[in-house]
Short mmCIF file of C-alpha atoms (C1' of nucleotides) in Angstrom, two decimals:
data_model
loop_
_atom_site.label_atom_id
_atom_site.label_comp_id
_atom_site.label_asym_id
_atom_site.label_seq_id
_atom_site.Cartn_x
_atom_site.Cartn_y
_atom_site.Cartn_z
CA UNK A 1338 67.20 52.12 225.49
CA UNK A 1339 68.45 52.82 222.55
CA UNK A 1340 67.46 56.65 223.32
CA UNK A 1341 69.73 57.36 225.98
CA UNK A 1342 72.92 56.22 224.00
CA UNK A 1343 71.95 59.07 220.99
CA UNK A 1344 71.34 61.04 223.92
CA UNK A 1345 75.20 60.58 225.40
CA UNK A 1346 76.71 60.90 221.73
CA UNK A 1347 75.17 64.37 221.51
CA UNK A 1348 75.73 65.50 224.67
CA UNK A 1349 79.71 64.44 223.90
CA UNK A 1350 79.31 66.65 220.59
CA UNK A 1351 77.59 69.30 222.38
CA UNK A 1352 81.28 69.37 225.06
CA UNK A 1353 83.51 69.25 221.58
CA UNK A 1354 81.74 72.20 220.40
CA UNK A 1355 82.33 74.42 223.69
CA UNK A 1356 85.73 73.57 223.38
CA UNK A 1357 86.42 75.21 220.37
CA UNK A 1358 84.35 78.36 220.76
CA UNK A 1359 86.45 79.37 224.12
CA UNK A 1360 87.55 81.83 226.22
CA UNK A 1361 90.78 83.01 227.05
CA UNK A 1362 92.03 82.13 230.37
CA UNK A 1363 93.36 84.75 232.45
CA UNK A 1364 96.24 83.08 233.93
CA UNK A 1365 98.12 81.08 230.91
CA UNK A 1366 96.05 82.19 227.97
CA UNK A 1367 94.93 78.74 227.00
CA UNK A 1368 91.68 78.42 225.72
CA UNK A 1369 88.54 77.68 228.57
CA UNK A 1370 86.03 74.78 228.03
CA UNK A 1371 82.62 74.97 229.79
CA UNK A 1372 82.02 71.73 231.49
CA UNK A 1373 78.22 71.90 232.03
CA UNK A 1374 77.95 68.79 234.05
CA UNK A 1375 79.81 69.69 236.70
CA UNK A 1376 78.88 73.53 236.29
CA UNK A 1377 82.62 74.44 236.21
CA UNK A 1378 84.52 76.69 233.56
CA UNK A 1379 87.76 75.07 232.95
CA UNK A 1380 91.11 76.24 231.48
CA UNK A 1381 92.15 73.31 229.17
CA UNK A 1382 96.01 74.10 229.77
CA UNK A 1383 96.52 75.01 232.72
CA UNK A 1384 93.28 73.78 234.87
CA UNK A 1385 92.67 76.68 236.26
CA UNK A 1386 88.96 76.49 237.33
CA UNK A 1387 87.87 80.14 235.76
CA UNK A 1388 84.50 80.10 236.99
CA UNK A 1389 82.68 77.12 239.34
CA UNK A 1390 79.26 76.48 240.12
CA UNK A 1391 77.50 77.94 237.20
CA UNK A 1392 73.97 77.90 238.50
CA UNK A 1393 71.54 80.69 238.82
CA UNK A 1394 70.09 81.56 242.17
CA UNK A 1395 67.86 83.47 241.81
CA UNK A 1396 64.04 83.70 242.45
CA UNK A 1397 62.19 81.76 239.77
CA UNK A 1398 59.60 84.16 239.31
CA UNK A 1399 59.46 88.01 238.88
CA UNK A 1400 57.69 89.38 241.76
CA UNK A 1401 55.80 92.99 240.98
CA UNK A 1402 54.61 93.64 244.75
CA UNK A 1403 55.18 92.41 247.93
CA UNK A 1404 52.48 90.02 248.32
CA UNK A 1405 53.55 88.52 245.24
CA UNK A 1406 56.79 88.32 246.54
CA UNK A 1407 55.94 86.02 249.56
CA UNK A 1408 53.82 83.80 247.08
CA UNK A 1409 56.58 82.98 244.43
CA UNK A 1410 59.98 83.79 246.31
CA UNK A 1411 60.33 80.56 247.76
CA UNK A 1412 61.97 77.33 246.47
CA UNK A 1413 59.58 75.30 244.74
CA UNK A 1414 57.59 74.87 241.69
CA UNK A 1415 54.57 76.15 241.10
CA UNK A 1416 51.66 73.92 241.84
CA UNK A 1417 49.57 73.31 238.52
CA UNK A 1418 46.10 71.80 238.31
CA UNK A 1419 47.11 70.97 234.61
CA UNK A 1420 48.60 67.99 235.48
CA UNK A 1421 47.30 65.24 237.28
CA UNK A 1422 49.24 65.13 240.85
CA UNK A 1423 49.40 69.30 240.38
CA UNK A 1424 52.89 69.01 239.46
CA UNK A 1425 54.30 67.90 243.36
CA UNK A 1426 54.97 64.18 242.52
CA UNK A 1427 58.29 62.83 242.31
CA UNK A 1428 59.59 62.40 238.82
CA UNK A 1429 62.90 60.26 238.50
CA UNK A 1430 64.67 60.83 235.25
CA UNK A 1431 65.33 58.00 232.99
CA UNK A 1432 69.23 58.63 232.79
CA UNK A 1433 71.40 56.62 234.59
CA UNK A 1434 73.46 59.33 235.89
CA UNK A 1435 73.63 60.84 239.37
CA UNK A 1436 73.50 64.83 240.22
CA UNK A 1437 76.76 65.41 238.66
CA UNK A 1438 76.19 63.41 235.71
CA UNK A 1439 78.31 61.07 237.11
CA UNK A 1440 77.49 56.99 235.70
CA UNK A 1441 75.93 54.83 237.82
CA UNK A 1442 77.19 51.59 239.09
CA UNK A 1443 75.44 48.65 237.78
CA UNK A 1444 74.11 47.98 241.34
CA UNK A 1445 72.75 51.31 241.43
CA UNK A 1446 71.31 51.39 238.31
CA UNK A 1447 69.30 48.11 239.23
CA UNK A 1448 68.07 49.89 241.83
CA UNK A 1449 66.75 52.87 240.43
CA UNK A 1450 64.62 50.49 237.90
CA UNK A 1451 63.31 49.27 240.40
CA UNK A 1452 62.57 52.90 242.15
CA UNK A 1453 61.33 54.18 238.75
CA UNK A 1454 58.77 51.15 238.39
CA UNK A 1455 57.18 51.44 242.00
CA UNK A 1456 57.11 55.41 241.34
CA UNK A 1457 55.23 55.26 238.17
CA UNK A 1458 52.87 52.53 240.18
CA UNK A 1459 52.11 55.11 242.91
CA UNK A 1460 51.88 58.25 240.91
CA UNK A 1461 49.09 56.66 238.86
CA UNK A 1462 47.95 54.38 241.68
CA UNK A 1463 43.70 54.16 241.53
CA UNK A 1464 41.27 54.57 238.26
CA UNK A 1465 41.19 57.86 239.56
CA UNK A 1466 44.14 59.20 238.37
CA UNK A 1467 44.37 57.30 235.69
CA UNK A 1468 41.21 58.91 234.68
CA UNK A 1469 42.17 62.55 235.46
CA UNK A 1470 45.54 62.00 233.48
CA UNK A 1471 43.80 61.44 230.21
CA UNK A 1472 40.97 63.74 230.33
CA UNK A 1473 43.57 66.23 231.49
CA UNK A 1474 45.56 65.24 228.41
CA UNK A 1475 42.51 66.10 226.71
CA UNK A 1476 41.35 69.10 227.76
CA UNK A 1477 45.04 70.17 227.11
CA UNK A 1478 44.77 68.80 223.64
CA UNK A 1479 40.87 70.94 223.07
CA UNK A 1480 42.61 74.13 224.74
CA UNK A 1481 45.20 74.18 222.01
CA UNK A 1482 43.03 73.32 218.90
CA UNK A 1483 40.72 76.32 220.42
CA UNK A 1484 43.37 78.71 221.10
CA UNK A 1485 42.62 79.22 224.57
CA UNK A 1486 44.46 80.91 227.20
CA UNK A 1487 46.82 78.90 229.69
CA UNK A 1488 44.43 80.60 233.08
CA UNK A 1489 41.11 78.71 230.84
CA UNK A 1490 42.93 75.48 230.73
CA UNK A 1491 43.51 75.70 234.67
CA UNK A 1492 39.60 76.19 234.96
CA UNK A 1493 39.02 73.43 233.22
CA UNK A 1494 40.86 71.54 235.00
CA UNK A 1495 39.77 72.50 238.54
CA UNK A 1496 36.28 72.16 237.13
CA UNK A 1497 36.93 68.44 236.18
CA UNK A 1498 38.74 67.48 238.89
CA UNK A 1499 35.63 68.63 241.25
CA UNK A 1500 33.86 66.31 238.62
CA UNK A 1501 35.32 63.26 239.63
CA UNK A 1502 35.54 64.47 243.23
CA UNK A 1503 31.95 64.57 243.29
CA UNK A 1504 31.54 61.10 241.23
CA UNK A 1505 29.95 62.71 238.44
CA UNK A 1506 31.41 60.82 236.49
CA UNK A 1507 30.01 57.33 236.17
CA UNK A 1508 27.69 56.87 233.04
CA UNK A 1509 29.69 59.59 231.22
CA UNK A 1510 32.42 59.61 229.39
CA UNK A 1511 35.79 61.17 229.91
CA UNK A 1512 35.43 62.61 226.95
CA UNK A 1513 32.10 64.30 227.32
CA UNK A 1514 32.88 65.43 231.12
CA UNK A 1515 36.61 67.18 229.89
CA UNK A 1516 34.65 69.28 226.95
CA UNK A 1517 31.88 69.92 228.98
CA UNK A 1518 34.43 71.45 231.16
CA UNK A 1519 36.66 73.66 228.28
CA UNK A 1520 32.93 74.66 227.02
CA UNK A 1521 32.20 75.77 231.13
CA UNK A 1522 35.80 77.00 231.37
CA UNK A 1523 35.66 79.43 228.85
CA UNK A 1524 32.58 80.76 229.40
CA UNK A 1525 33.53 81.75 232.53
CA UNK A 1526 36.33 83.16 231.39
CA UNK A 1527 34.88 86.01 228.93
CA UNK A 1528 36.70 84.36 225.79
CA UNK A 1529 33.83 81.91 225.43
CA UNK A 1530 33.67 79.55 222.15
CA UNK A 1531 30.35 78.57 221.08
CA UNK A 1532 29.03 74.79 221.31
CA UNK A 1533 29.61 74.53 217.29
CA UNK A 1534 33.52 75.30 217.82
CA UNK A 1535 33.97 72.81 220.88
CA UNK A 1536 32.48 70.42 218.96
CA UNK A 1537 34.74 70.91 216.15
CA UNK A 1538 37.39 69.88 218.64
CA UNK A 1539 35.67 66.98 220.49
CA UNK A 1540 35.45 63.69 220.36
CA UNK A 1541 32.05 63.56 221.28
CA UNK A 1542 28.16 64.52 219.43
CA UNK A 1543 27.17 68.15 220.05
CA UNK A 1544 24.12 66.80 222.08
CA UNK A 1545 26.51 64.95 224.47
CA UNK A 1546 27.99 67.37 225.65
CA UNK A 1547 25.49 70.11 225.71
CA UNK A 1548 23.68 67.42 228.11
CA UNK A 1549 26.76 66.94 230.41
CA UNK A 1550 27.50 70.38 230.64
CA UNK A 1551 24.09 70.89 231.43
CA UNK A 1552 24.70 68.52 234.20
CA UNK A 1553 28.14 69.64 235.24
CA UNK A 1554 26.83 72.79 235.59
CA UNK A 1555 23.85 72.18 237.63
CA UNK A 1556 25.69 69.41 239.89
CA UNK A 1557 28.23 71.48 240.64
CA UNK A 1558 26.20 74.93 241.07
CA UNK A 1559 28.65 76.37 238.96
CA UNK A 1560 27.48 80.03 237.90
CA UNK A 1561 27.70 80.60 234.34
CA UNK A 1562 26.22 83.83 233.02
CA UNK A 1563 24.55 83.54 229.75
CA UNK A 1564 27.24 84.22 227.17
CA UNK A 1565 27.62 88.13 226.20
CA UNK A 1566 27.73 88.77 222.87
CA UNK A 1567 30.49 91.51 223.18
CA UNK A 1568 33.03 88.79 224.22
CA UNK A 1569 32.56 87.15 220.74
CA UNK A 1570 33.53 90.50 218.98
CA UNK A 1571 37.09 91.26 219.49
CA UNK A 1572 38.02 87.49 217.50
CA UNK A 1573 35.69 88.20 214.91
CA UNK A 1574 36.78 91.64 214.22
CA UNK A 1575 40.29 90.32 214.15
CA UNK A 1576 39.65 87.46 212.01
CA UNK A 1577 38.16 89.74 209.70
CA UNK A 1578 40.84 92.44 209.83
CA UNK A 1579 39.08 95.30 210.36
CA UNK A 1580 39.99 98.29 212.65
CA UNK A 1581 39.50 99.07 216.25
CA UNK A 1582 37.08 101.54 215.25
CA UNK A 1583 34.76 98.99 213.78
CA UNK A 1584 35.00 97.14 217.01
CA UNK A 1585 34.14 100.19 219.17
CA UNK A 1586 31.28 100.25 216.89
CA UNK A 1587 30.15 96.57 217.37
CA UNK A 1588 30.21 96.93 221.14
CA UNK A 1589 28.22 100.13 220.90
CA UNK A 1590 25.61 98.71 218.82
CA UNK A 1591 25.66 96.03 221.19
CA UNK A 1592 25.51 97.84 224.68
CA UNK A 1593 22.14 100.00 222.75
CA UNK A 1594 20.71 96.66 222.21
CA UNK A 1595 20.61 95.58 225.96
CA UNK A 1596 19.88 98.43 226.86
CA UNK A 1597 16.36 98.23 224.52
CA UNK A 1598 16.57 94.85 225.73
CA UNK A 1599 15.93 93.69 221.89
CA UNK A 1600 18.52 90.77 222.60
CA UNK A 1601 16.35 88.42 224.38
CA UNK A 1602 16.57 85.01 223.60
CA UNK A 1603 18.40 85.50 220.66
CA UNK A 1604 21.81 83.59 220.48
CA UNK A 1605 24.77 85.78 221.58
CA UNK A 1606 26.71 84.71 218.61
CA UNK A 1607 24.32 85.62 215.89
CA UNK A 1608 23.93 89.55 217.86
CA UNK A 1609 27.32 89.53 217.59
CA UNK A 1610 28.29 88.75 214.19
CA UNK A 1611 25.00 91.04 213.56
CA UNK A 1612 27.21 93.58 215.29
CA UNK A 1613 30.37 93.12 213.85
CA UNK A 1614 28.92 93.46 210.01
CA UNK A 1615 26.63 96.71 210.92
CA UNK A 1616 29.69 98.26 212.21
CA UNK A 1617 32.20 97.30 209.15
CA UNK A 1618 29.04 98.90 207.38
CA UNK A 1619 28.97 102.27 209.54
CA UNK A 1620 32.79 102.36 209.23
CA UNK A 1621 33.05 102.12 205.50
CA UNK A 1622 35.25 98.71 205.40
CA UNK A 1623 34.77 96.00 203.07
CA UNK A 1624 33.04 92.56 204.74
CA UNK A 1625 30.56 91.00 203.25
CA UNK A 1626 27.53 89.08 205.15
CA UNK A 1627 28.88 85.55 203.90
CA UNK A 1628 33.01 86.18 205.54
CA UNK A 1629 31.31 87.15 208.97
CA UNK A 1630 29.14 84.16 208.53
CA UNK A 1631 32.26 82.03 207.52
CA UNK A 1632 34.17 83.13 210.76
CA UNK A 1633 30.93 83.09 213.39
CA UNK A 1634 29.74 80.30 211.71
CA UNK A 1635 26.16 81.56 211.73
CA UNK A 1636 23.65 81.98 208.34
CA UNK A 1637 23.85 84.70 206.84
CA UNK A 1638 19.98 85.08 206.99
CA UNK A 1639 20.27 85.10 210.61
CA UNK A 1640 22.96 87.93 210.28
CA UNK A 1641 20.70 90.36 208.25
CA UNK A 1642 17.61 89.53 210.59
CA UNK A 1643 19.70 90.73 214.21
CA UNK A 1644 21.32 93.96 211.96
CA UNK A 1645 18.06 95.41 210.62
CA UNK A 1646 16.99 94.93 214.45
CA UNK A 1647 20.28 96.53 215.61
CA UNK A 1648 20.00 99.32 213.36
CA UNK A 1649 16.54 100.28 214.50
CA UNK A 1650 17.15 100.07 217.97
CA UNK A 1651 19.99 102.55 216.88
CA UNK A 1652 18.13 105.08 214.91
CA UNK A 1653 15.57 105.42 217.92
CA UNK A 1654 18.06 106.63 219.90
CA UNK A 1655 20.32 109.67 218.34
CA UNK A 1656 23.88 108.96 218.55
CA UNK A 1657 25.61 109.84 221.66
"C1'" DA B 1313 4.77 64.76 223.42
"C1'" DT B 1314 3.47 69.67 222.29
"C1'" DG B 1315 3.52 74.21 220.87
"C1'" DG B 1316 6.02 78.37 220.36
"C1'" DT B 1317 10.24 80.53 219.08
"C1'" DT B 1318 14.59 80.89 216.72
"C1'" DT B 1319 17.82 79.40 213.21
"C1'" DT B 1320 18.85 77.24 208.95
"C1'" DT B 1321 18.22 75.80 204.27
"C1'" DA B 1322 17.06 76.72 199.71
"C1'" DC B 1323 15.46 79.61 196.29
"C1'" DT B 1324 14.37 83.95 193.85
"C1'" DG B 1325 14.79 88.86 192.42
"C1'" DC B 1326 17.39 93.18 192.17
"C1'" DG B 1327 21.29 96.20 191.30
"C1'" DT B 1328 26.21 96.77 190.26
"C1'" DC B 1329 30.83 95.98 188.62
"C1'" DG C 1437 27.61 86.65 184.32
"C1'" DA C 1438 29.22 86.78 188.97
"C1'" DC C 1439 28.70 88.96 193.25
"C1'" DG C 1440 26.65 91.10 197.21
"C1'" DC C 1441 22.41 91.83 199.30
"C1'" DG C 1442 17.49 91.39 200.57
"C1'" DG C 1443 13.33 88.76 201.20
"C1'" DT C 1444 10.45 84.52 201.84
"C1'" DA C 1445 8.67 79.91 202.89
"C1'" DA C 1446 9.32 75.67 204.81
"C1'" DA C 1447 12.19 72.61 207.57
"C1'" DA C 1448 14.93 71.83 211.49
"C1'" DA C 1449 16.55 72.77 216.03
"C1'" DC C 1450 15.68 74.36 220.42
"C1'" DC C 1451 13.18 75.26 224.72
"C1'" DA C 1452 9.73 75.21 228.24
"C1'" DT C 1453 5.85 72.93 229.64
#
DNA sequence: ATGGTTTTTACTGCGTC
DNA sequence: GACGCGGTAAAAACCAT
């Protein structure tokens, strides 16, 4: 507990600090001091409360329209399927003060030990939660290391929790079942990563979790379109600096392709680095086959086999 | 397990700066 | 001579059957 005494002696330097960069208090002149705690503004001379109950009441949230409106203007946090009990359980902080900031007695502060202890026991009460707490600590941790948007994580998420809902999960690892679900997550998303990046980030073989996602997937009839190649080029155009033009380009080349239907079976990754390097090459800007290789992580052999194909199905049809 | 397809690995030759 | 690019053959990985 040696936490919550460095945690008082700031909080008293924090008060010493306010005190000297004051304002002026309109009735005696004396300096003010800002007395968080008890959300008051108080003139040091003369005690003249300058400004009481400090606390802001508004909404939480902006609100654009009115249905938005009825959905965040209410009291209450936001439910979260990022965290294990969505974010609705009670928490009880681990200071020994009351709502004021106030001490505790030592009777009281028995007591909320004791309140803290059973609360922690409930809040993680079966090998259920337990369970979703880590692999949601994990999926949190693969989000990151991917760079994946907050909405992907909540996917995720949702798409574990219906995992263990559905008792998927016995002869499978946490592990496996939480990447399988980032891997799922983003595909669904548009901003999908391919199996070589996820696995980067996992704790788990490659083959693992291509075989529980396979599983996942089918168990849970989750619909997962094959991945589309133009969702891959906007992060390896950026990666490799090049302009908004080139990218146009790539997703050109791209839409021709399905259209002549030449990207059967072919991974989406490799058609889209293809993509990506044709167009730096139509647009006059520097790449060379090996850096779009380095940042798609595909051969380059692979990347001068989909362009020649790219550029044929082009030159068939005149540009638009 | 098998066969067909795609991707990778490794190596070689060509032209340019 | 190093670099970027192209091509090839054989191995490996993948997929459906």
């Amino acid at each position: 507990m040696s936490d919550s005494q460095t945690r008082t002696r700031s909080r008293e330097q924090e008060e010493t600090e306010e005190q000297s960069a004051g304002l002026e208090c309109p009735e005696c002149g004396g300096s003010v001091i800002a007395d968080d705690e008890h959300g008051e503004t108080v003139c040091q001379d003369c005690g003249l409360v300058v400004e009481e109950d400090s606390v802001d009441r508004g909404p939480e949230w902006r609100a654009f329209d009115s249905k938005e409106k009825d959905e965040k203007s209410r009291v209450g946090a936001p439910t979260t399927n990022m965290m294990h009990d969505k974010g609705l359980s009670t928490n009880i902080d681990w200071r020994d003060k009351d709502a004021y900031g106030n001490s505790l007695s030592s009777t009281q502060r028995k007591k909320m030990q004791r309140l803290r202890k059973w609360n922690e026991r409930f809040r993680t009460r079966d090998s259920k939660e337990r369970n979703l707490k880590q692999a949601l600590g994990e999926i949190d941790r693969m989000a990151s290391a991917l760079g994946l948007p907050e909405n992907v994580r909540e996917t995720a998420s949702v798409i574990y929790r219906r995992a263990l809902d559905e008792d998927l999960l016995p002869g499978r690892s946490i592990e496996g079942v939480s990447t399988a679900s980032v891997y799922a997550a983003a595909r669904q998303a548009g901003v999908p990563r391919s199996l070589d990046e996820i696995t980067d980030v996992s704790r788990v073989e490659k083959s693992e979790i291509a075989r529980t996602y396979r599983y996942v997937v089918r168990e849970l009839g989750l619909e997962v379109q094959p991945a589309d190649p133009e969702s891959y080029v906007p992060r390896f155009a950026s990666s490799l600096d090049l302009s908004e033009e080139s990218e146009r380009r790539a997703r050109q080349l791209l839409q021709n392709a399905k259209e002549k239907g030449v990207h059967s079976g072919k991974s989406p990754v490799g058609l889209a680095a293809a993509a990506v390097y044709a167009a730096a090459l139509l647009t006059n800007e520097k790449t060379t086959q090996a850096a779009v290789s380095e940042v798609a992580d595909i051969s380059e052999v692979t990347i001068r086999n989909r362009y020649h194909e790219l550029l044929e199905a082009e030159q068939d049809l005149p540009v638009a």
